[in-house]
Coordinates of C-alpha atoms in Angstrom, one line a residue:
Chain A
X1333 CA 11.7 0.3 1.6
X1334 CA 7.9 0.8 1.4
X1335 CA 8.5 4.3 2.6
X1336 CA 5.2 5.8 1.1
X1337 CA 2.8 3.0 2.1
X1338 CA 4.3 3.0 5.5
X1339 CA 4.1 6.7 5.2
X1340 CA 0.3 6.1 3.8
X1341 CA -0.1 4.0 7.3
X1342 CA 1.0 6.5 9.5
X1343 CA -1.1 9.2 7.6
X1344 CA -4.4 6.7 8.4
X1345 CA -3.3 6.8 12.2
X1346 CA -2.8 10.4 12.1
X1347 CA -6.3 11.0 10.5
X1348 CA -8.0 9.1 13.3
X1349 CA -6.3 11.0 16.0
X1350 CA -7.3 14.1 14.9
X1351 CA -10.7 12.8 14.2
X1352 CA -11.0 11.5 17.6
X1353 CA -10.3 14.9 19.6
X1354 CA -12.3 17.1 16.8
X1355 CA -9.1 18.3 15.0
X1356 CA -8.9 21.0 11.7
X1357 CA -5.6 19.6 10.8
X1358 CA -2.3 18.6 11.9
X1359 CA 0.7 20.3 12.6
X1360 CA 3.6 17.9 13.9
X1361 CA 4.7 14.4 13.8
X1362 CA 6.7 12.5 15.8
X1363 CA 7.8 8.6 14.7
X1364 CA 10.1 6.3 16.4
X1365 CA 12.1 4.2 13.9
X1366 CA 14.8 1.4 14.3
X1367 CA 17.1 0.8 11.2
X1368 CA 16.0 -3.1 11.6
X1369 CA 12.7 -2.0 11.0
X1370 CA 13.5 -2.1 7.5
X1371 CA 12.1 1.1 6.7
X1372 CA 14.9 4.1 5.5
X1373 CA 14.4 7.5 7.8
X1374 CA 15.4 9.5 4.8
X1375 CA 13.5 7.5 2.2
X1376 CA 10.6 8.1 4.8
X1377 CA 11.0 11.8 4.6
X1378 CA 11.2 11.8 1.1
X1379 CA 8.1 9.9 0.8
X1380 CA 6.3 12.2 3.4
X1381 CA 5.5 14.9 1.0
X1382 CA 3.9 13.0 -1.7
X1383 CA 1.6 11.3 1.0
X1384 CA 0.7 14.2 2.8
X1385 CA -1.0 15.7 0.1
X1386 CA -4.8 16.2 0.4
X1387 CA -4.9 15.0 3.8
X1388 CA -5.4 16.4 7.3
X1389 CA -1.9 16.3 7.6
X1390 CA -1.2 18.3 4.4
X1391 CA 0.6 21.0 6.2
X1392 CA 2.1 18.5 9.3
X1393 CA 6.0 18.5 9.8
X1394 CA 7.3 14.9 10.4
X1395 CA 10.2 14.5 12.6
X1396 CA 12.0 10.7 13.1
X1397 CA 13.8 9.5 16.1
X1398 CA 15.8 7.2 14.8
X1399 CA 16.2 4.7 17.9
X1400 CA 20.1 2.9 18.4
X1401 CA 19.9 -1.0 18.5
X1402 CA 20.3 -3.1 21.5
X1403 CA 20.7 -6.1 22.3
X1404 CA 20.3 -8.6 25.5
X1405 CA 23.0 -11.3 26.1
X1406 CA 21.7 -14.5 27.0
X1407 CA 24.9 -15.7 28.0
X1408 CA 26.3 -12.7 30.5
X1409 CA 22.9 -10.7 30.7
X1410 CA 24.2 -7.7 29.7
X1411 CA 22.4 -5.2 27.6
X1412 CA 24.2 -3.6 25.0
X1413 CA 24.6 -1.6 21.8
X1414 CA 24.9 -3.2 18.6
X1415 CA 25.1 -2.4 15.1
X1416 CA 22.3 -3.6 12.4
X1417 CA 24.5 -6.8 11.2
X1418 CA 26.6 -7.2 13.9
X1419 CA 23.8 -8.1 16.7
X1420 CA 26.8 -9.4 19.3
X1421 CA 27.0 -9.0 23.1
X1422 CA 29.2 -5.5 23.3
X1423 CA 29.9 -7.2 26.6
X1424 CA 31.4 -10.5 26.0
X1425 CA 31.1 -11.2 22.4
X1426 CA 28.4 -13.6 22.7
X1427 CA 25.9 -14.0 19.6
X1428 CA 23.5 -15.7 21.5
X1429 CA 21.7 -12.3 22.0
X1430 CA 17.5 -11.3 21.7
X1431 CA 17.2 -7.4 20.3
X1432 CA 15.0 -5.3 22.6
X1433 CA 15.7 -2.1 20.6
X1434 CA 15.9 -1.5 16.8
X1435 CA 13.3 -2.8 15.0
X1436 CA 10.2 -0.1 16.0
X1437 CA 7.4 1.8 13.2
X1438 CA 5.9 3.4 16.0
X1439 CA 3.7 6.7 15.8
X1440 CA 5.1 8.9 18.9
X1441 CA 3.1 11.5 19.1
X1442 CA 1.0 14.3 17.0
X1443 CA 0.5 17.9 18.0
X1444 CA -2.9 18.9 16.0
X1445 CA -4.2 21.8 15.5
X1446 CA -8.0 23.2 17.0
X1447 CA -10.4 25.5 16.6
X1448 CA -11.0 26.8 19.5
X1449 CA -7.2 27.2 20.2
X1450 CA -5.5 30.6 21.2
X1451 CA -2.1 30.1 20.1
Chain B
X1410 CA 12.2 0.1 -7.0
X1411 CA 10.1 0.0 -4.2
X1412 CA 11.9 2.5 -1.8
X1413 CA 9.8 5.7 -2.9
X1414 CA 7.2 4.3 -5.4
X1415 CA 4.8 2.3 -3.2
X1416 CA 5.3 -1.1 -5.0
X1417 CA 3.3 -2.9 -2.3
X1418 CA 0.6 -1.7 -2.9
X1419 CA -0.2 -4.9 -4.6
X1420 CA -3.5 -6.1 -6.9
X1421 CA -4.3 -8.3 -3.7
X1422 CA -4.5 -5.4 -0.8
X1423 CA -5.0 -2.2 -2.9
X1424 CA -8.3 -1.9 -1.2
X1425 CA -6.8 -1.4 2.1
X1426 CA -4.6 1.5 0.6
X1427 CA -7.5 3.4 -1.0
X1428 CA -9.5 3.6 2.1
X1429 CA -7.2 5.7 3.6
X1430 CA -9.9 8.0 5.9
X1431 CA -12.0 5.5 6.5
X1432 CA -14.0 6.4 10.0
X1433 CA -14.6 4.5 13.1
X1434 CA -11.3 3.5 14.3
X1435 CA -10.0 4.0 17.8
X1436 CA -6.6 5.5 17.5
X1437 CA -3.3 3.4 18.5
X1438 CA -0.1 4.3 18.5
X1439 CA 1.6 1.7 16.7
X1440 CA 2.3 2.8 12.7
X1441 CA 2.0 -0.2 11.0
X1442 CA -1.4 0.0 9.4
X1443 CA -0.6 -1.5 6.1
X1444 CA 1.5 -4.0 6.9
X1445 CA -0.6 -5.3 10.3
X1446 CA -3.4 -5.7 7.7
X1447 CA -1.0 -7.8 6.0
X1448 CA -0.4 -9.6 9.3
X1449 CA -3.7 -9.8 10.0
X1450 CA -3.9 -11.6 6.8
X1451 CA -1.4 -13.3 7.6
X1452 CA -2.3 -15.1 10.4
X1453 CA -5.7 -16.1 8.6
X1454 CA -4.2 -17.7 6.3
X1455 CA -1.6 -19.4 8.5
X1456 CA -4.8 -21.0 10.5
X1457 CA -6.3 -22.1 6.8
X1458 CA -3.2 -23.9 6.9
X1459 CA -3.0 -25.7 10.1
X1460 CA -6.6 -26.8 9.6
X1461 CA -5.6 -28.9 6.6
X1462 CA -2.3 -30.0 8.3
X1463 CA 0.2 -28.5 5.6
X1464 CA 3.8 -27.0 6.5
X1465 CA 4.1 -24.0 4.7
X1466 CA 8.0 -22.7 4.1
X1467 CA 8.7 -19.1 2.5
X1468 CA 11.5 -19.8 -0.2
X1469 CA 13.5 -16.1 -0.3
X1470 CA 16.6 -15.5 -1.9
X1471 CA 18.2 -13.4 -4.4
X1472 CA 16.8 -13.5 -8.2
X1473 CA 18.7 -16.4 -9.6
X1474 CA 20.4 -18.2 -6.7
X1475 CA 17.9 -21.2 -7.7
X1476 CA 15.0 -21.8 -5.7
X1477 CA 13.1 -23.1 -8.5
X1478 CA 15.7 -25.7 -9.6
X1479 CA 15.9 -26.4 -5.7
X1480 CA 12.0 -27.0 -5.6
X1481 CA 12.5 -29.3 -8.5
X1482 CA 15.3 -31.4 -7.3
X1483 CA 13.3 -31.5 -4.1
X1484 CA 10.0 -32.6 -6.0
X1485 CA 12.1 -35.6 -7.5
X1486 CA 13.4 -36.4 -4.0
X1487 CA 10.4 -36.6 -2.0
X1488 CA 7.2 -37.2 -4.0
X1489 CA 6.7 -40.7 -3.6
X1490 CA 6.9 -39.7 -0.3
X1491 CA 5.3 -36.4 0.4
X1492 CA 2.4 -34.5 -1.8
X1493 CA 3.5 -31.2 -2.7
X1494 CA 2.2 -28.3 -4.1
X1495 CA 4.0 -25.1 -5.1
X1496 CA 3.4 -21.3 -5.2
X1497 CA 5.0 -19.3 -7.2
X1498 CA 6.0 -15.6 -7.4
X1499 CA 7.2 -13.6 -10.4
X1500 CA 7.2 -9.9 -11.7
X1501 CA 5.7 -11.9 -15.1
X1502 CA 5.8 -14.8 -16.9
X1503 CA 4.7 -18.6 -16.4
X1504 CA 7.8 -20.4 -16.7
X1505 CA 8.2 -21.0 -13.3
X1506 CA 4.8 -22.7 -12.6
X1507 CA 5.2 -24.6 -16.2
X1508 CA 8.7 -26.3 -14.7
X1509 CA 7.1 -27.3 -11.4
X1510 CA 4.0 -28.8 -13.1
X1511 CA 5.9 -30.5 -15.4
X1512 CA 7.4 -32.5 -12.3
X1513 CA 3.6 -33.7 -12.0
X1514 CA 2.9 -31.2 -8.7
X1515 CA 0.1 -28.7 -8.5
X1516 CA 1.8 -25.0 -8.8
X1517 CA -0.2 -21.6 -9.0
X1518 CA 1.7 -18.7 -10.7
X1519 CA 1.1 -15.4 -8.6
X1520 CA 2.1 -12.6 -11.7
X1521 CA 2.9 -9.7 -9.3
X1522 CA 3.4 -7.0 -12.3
X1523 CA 5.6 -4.4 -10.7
X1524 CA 5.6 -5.7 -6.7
X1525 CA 8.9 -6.9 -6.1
X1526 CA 7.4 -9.1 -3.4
X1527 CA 4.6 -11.4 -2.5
X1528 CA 2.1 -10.5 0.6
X1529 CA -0.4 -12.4 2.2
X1530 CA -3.8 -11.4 0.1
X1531 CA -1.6 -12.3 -2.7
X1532 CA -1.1 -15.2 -1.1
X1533 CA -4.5 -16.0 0.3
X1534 CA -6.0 -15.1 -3.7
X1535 CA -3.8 -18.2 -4.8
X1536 CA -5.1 -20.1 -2.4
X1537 CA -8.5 -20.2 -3.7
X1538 CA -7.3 -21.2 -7.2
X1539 CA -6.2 -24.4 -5.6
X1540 CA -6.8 -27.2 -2.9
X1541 CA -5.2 -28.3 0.2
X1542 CA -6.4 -31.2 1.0
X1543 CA -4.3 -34.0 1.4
X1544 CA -0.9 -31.8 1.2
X1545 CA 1.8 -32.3 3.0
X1546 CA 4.0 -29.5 2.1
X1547 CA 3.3 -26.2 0.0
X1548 CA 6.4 -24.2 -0.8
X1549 CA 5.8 -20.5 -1.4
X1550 CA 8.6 -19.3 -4.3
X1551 CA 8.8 -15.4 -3.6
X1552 CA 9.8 -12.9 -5.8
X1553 CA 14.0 -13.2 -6.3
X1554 CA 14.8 -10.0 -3.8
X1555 CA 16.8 -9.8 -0.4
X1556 CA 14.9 -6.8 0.7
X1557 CA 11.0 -6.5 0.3
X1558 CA 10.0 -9.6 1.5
X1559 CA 11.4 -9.9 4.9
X1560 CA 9.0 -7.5 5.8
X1561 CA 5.5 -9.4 4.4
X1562 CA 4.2 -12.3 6.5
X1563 CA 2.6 -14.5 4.3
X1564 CA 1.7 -17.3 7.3
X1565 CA 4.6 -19.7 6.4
X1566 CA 5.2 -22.0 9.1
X1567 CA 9.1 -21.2 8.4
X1568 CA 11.4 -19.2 6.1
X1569 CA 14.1 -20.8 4.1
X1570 CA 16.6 -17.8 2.8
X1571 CA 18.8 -19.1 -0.2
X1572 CA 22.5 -18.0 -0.8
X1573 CA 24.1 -19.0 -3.8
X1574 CA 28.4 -19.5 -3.4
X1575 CA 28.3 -17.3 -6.9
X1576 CA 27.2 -14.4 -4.5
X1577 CA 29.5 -12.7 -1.7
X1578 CA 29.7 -14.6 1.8
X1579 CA 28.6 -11.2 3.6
X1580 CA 25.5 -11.3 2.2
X1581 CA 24.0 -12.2 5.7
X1582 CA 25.9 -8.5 6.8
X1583 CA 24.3 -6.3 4.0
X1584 CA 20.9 -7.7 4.0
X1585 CA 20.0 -8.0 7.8
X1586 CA 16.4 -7.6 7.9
X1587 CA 16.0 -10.6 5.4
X1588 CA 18.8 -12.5 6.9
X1589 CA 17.6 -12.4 10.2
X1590 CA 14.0 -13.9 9.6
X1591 CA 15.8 -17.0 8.1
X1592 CA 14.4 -20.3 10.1
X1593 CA 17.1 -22.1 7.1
X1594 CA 20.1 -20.9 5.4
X1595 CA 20.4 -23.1 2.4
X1596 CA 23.6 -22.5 0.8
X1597 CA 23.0 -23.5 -3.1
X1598 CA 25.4 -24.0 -6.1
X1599 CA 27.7 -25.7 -3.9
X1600 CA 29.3 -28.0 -6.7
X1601 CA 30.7 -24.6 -8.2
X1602 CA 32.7 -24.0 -4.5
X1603 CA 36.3 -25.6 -6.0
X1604 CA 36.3 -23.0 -8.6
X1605 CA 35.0 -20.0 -6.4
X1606 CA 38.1 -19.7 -4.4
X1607 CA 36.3 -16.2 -2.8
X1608 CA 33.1 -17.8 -1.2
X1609 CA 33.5 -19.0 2.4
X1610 CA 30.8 -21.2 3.5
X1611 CA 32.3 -20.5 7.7
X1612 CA 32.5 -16.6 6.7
X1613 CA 28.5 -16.7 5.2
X1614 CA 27.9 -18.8 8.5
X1615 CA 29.5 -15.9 10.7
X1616 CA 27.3 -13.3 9.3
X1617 CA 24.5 -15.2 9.7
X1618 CA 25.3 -15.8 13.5
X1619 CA 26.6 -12.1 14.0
X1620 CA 22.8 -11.1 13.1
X1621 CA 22.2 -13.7 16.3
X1622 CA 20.0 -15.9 14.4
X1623 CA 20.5 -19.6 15.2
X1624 CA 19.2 -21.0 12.3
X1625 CA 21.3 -24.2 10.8
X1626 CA 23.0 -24.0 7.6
X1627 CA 23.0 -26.3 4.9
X1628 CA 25.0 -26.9 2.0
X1629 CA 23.2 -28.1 -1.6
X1630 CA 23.6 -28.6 -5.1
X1631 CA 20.6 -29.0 -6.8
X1632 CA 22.0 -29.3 -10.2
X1633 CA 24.2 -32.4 -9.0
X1634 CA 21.7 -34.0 -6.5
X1635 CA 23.9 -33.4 -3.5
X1636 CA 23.1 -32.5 -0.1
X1637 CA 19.4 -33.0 -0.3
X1638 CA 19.1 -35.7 1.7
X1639 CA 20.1 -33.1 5.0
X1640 CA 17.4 -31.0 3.5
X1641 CA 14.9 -33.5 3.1
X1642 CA 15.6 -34.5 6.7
X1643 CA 14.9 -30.6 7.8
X1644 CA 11.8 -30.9 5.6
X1645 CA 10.6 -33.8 7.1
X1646 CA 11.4 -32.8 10.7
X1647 CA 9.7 -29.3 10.7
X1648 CA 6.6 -31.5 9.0
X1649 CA 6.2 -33.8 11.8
X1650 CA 7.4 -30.9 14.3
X1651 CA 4.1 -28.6 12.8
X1652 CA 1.8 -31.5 12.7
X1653 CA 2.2 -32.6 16.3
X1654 CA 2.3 -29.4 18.0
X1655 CA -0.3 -28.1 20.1
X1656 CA -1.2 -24.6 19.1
X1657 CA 1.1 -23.1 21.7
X1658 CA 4.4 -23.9 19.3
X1659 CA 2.8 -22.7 16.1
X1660 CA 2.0 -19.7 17.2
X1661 CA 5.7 -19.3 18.4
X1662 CA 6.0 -18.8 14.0
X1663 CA 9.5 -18.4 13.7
X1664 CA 8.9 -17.6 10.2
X1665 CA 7.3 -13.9 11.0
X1666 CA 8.9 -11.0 10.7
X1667 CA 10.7 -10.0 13.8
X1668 CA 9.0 -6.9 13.8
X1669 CA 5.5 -8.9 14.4
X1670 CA 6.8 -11.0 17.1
X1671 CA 5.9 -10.1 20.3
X1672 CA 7.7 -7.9 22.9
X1673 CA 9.6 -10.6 25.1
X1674 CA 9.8 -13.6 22.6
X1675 CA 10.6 -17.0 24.1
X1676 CA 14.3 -17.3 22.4
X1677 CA 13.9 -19.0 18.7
X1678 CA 13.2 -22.8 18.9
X1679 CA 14.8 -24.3 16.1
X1680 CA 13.9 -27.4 14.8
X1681 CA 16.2 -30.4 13.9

C-alpha cells in the first residue's frame, strides 16, 4: 500500500544524494524491503514509473531486495525464520518472539551518474 | 484503492508531497520520507497530548465491525465518570460525529474524501477545532480499513483493533501489519456468537498470538451492554498507567507502528 508516495519518498532521498556529490542523474536503485513493512515489492515497481517521471531519476532502474523475516525467541534464544503471520520460534514453537528482520523501507544504495565520468 | 493511486496524500500533508526537490538536506539512507514526516508529526502531537494529561487510543477495525456503536456504549458507561471527547474519521459524511454528540461528548468529524485512512496532520488539524483541557480520554475513530492505517502514527497512546464474530477468526493471519500494532483486540458483536457456529473466539486469539503480539483480548457486545465493564477496566487502567508514568514509559508507545520503533525494543509492556 502507499507504493507511490513511498515511491515519491525514496525519489526525495535519491534527489539529495545526487545533489550532494554533484550528480546529472541517476542510474540505479537499490531498496531493501520486508513484507511486514507493509509496502508490496510489485505494487512498488509498478508505482516506480509513474514517480520517476520528471525527476533526476527519470531514467534510474529500481531493484528490491525483498528481505526474509526473522524472528528472536525469547524463550530458547534462537533466531529463526518466520513467515509474515506466523511470527513463531522455528525452534521451539514459542510465540513469545521480537522480529529483527522483516519490517525494513530502507534506501540501499544509488549508483548516479557524472559528468566528468569515463564509462 | 490506495495501493497505486497515492491516497495518502491527504488535504493535511500534501505540502510535504509537493515539495519533492526541496534543497538543503543531508542525505540518509533510510526511505521513509513521507511517512517519518508523518511520524515526526506524530510525535508532536503525542507531546500536545501528554501536556494536557489525555490517553489517546486509535480505534481501527474493518468498515462496519462497530466502533462507533462501541464508542457510544462506552460514552453511556463511563461519562459520569470520565470526560471524553471523540474524533472521528470517514471518507464523507457527518453521521458519525452527529451520533457521538448526541451522547452530549465533544466529536470533530475529520471528512477524508478519498484517503482511506487518517494521519497525523489530519489529526493535529482536528485538534485545533477543539479543546483538551480537562479530558480524560479522546478516542480517535479511523477510517473502517485493516490495511492503511497500521502504517500512520497518529500519537495515540495505544491502538485498540476491532474484530467483529460476523468476520473470519483468521483475520489476525491475513491482515498482519494491522494486527500486529494492536495494544487491544476487542472482539465485538459477541451476542451474535450462538448463531455464528464458524467464528472461534480461541482460533482469532491464535492468530493474534502467532503474529507474537501479546496484547489481551476482550469479548463485547455493544448492542446488549455486555462485556464493557472489562473494557472499561482496560480504559481506566491504561488512563492511570499514562498519567503516572514518567516520560521514560510513554515514549515506550506501544501504539506506533512497529516499523517506527526502535531497533532493539524493550519487549511490549502491556498494561492490565
Amino acid at each position: 500500500m502507499h507504493e507511490l508516495s513511498v515511491c515519491q519518498g525514496l525519489l526525495d532521498q535519491v534527489a539529495r544524494v545526487a545533489a550532494d556529490h554533484g550528480a546529472l542523474g541517476v542510474k540505479h536503485i537499490v531498496v531493501r524491503i520486508g513484507p511486514l513493512s507493509g509496502v508490496v515489492p510489485e505494487l512498488l515497481q509498478q508505482a516506480f514509473p509513474l514517480a520517476r517521471a520528471g525527476t533526476m531519476a527519470a531514467d534510474a532502474a529500481l531493484m528490491i531486495e525483498e528481505l526474509p523475516v526473522r524472528v528472536h525467541c525469547d524463550a530458547c534464544g534462537a533466531d529463526t525464520e518466520a513467515k509474515p503471520n506466523r511470527l513463531l520460534c522455528g525452534e521451539c514453537g514459542d510465540w513469545h518472539t521480537q522480529l529483527i528482520s522483516g519490517d525494513e523501507l530502507l534506501l540501499a544504495s544509488v549508483e548516479l551518474l557524472k559528468e566528468e565520468a569515463h564509462v | 484503492m490506495c495501493d497505486t493511486c497515492g491516497c495518502n496524500v491527504t488535504h493535511g500533508n500534501a505540502h510535504l508531497a509537493e515539495k519533492k526537490n526541496a534543497q538543503g538536506h543531508s542525505a540518509v539512507s533510510v526511505l521513509t520520507d513521507l511517512l517519518s514526516a508523518n511520524d515526526r508529526q506524530a510525535a508532536h502531537n503525542r507531546r500536545h497530548f501528554d501536556g494536557h494529561g489525555v490517553f489517546v487510543v486509535n480505534l481501527m477495525s474493518a468498515p462496519g465491525a462497530g466502533k462507533t456503536l462501541l464508542l457510544e456504549a462506552t460514552i453511556d458507561a463511563l461519562k459520569d465518570e470520565l470526560r471524553i471527547a471523540v474524533i472521528e474519521g470517514d471518507l464523507e459524511t457527518e453521521n458519525d460525529a452527529a451520533r457521538i454528540r448526541a451522547k452530549g461528548v465533544p466529536a470533530h468529524q475529520i471528512v477524508t474524501g478519498t484517503a482511506c485512512h487518517l494521519d497525523a496532520h489530519m489529526v493535529h488539524d482536528a485538534l485545533h477545532h477543539m479543546t483538551l483541557d480537562g479530558l480524560d480520554i479522546l478516542f480517535i475513530e479511523n477510517v473502517g480499513n485493516l490495511v492503511c492505517p497500521a502504517s500512520f502514527d497518529l500519537g495515540q497512546h495505544r491502538n485498540v483493533t476491532l474484530l467483529s464474530v460476523t468476520e473470519g477468526d483468521d483475520k489476525p493471519a491475513k491482515y498482519p501489519v494491522m494486527f500486529r500494532t494492536a495494544d487491544l483486540m476487542l472482539l465485538t458483536k459477541t451476542d451474535l456468537l450462538p448463531v455464528l457456529d464458524d467464528f472461534d473466539p480461541a482460533r482469532a486469539e491464535g492468530a493474534l498470538r502467532a503474529l507474537a503480539n501479546p496484547a489481551p483480548v476482550l469479548r463485547l457486545s455493544a448492542k446488549k451492554r455486555d462485556g464493557l465493564e472489562a473494557w472499561s477496566d482496560w480504559l481506566r487502567a491504561q488512563l492511570a498507567r499514562i498519567r503516572a508514568s514518567d516520560p521514560a514509559i510513554r515514549a515506550e508507545i506501544p501504539g506506533r507502528p512497529p516499523r517506527f520503533r526502535p531497533v532493539n525494543p524493550k519487549p511490549a509492556t502491556q498494561g492490565v
